[in-house]
XYZ file of C-alpha atoms in Angstrom:
181
model
C -4.087 -20.752 1.471
C -7.055 -19.798 3.462
C -9.225 -22.593 5.332
C -11.481 -21.438 8.218
C -13.963 -23.963 9.279
C -15.409 -21.895 11.793
C -14.514 -18.608 13.746
C -13.147 -20.506 16.703
C -9.480 -21.225 16.548
C -7.827 -23.058 19.462
C -10.671 -22.310 21.704
C -10.486 -18.423 21.134
C -12.876 -16.530 19.153
C -11.659 -14.922 15.759
C -13.207 -11.548 15.561
C -10.507 -9.899 13.053
C -8.529 -11.162 10.098
C -5.632 -8.908 9.214
C -4.122 -9.936 5.816
C -1.032 -8.728 4.231
C -1.167 -8.747 0.454
C 2.080 -9.235 -1.447
C 3.731 -12.669 -0.623
C 0.567 -13.450 1.642
C -2.966 -12.849 0.510
C -1.573 -12.756 -3.269
C 1.677 -13.464 -5.183
C 4.052 -10.343 -5.281
C 3.328 -7.794 -7.900
C 0.189 -9.507 -9.023
C -2.026 -6.750 -9.788
C -5.054 -5.625 -8.064
C -7.365 -9.155 -8.206
C -7.090 -11.959 -5.799
C -7.699 -15.416 -7.012
C -11.359 -16.668 -7.002
C -10.777 -19.132 -4.338
C -9.197 -16.452 -2.045
C -11.998 -14.094 -2.723
C -14.726 -16.771 -1.975
C -12.963 -17.615 1.348
C -12.652 -13.996 2.263
C -16.278 -13.425 1.834
C -17.321 -16.765 3.338
C -15.058 -15.635 6.633
C -16.747 -12.219 6.435
C -20.327 -13.830 6.481
C -19.764 -15.791 9.901
C -18.974 -12.077 11.315
C -15.378 -12.009 11.110
C -13.684 -8.529 10.086
C -11.212 -8.415 7.636
C -8.648 -5.861 7.593
C -6.208 -5.502 4.613
C -2.972 -4.139 5.617
C -0.246 -3.253 3.030
C 2.922 -1.380 2.090
C 1.046 -0.588 -1.031
C -0.776 2.868 -1.130
C -4.408 3.146 -0.911
C -5.130 2.636 -4.823
C -3.327 -0.374 -4.592
C -5.206 -1.921 -1.824
C -8.961 -0.514 -2.023
C -10.119 -2.312 -5.208
C -9.115 -5.663 -3.455
C -11.269 -4.746 -0.562
C -14.222 -3.807 -2.946
C -13.561 -7.330 -4.668
C -14.299 -9.212 -1.412
C -17.203 -6.974 -0.520
C -15.727 -5.232 2.496
C -17.857 -2.280 1.615
C -20.690 -4.588 2.737
C -19.327 -6.297 5.555
C -17.227 -3.464 6.886
C -13.434 -3.689 7.559
C -10.402 -1.464 7.096
C -7.837 -0.883 4.626
C -4.334 -0.101 6.079
C -2.037 1.257 3.370
C 1.424 3.016 2.981
C 2.904 1.288 5.655
C 0.216 2.080 8.167
C 0.150 5.858 7.584
C -3.389 5.885 6.218
C -6.438 3.825 7.655
C -9.616 3.760 5.720
C -13.027 2.475 6.751
C -14.410 0.667 3.725
C -18.407 0.659 4.690
C -18.283 4.468 5.645
C -16.068 5.400 2.801
C -13.907 7.545 5.078
C -10.493 8.048 6.121
C -10.169 7.378 10.033
C -6.406 8.021 10.091
C -3.542 9.640 8.305
C -0.239 10.525 8.976
C 1.203 12.159 5.980
C 4.566 12.934 5.306
C 5.759 16.794 5.689
C 6.415 18.642 2.469
C 9.776 19.812 3.989
C 10.858 16.184 4.901
C 9.573 15.021 1.640
C 12.105 17.653 -0.203
C 14.519 16.823 2.266
C 14.401 13.201 1.315
C 14.183 14.047 -2.462
C 17.613 15.877 -2.230
C 19.346 13.292 -0.196
C 18.409 10.181 -2.299
C 19.189 12.427 -5.592
C 22.691 13.186 -3.963
C 23.426 9.307 -3.642
C 22.211 8.774 -7.380
C 19.164 6.830 -5.698
C 15.663 7.550 -7.420
C 13.112 8.978 -5.320
C 9.388 9.048 -5.523
C 6.310 10.120 -3.628
C 2.569 9.402 -3.558
C -0.484 11.884 -3.264
C -4.021 11.045 -3.473
C -4.406 11.380 -7.291
C -0.873 10.168 -8.580
C 2.532 9.466 -7.818
C 5.669 11.512 -8.372
C 9.228 10.254 -9.190
C 12.805 11.558 -10.633
C 12.861 8.525 -12.975
C 10.324 5.908 -13.877
C 12.463 2.831 -12.636
C 11.320 -0.732 -12.860
C 10.096 -0.661 -9.125
C 7.777 2.355 -9.832
C 6.618 0.426 -12.953
C 5.406 -2.241 -10.567
C 3.752 0.105 -8.273
C 2.119 1.724 -11.032
C 0.874 -1.641 -12.280
C -0.184 -2.870 -8.974
C -2.035 0.082 -7.793
C -3.325 1.421 -11.182
C -1.873 4.944 -10.177
C -0.233 7.380 -12.631
C 3.290 8.366 -12.181
C 4.557 12.000 -13.028
C 8.440 12.194 -13.801
C 9.906 15.297 -12.773
C 13.043 17.139 -12.028
C 11.767 18.973 -8.972
C 9.166 17.702 -6.303
C 6.016 19.626 -6.515
C 3.030 19.035 -4.213
C -0.776 18.662 -4.595
C -2.391 17.263 -1.517
C -1.089 15.338 1.257
C 2.009 13.423 0.724
C 0.845 9.435 1.642
C 4.297 7.888 0.961
C 7.984 8.248 0.070
C 9.914 5.954 -1.491
C 13.241 5.132 -3.088
C 13.636 2.754 -6.050
C 17.071 1.337 -6.950
C 18.837 -2.040 -6.544
C 19.257 -3.499 -3.147
C 22.846 -3.208 -3.378
C 22.836 0.463 -4.184
C 20.329 1.051 -1.437
C 22.247 -0.849 1.264
C 25.341 1.000 0.268
C 23.737 4.709 1.114
C 21.153 3.392 3.713
C 23.084 4.678 6.661
C 23.531 8.298 5.075
C 20.074 8.464 4.141
C 18.531 7.535 7.589
C 20.184 10.469 9.133
């Protein structure tokens, strides 16, 4: 719950509020919209001159609509997505930092995960690509409103924002050490 009576907290001037999304600002896997009460509080905070930064493991498409919902395009602020690999200035409508995954690394990770019977996927600016459309990728598609292409072999059309693996925790724990090498 967000409660700000002023922008001085414990004698310290608050200039920036960094918000995680899933499990913090909103319920996990709850789509692209925050509750009306939270939206109003975040707009109120921005009117007091506090800059908002939305920070998430979600890809850009799953964070940017929230930024627009809370009027960051008017007040300014940043969207940090893909676990910090992409930073976007909402008011200027401009990417200020991007750390893409190299195609060769993505292909290597794709093959390693498939060798361990895990389900690889990656996200590009326009869509996501996966080997099998698992429950995890279905949640991503819903939360980020991004189309998934199911393929046998990876292909690339633009920068790779994020590589991911979808499977059960038990299965991923079993192969984690092998995959991180």
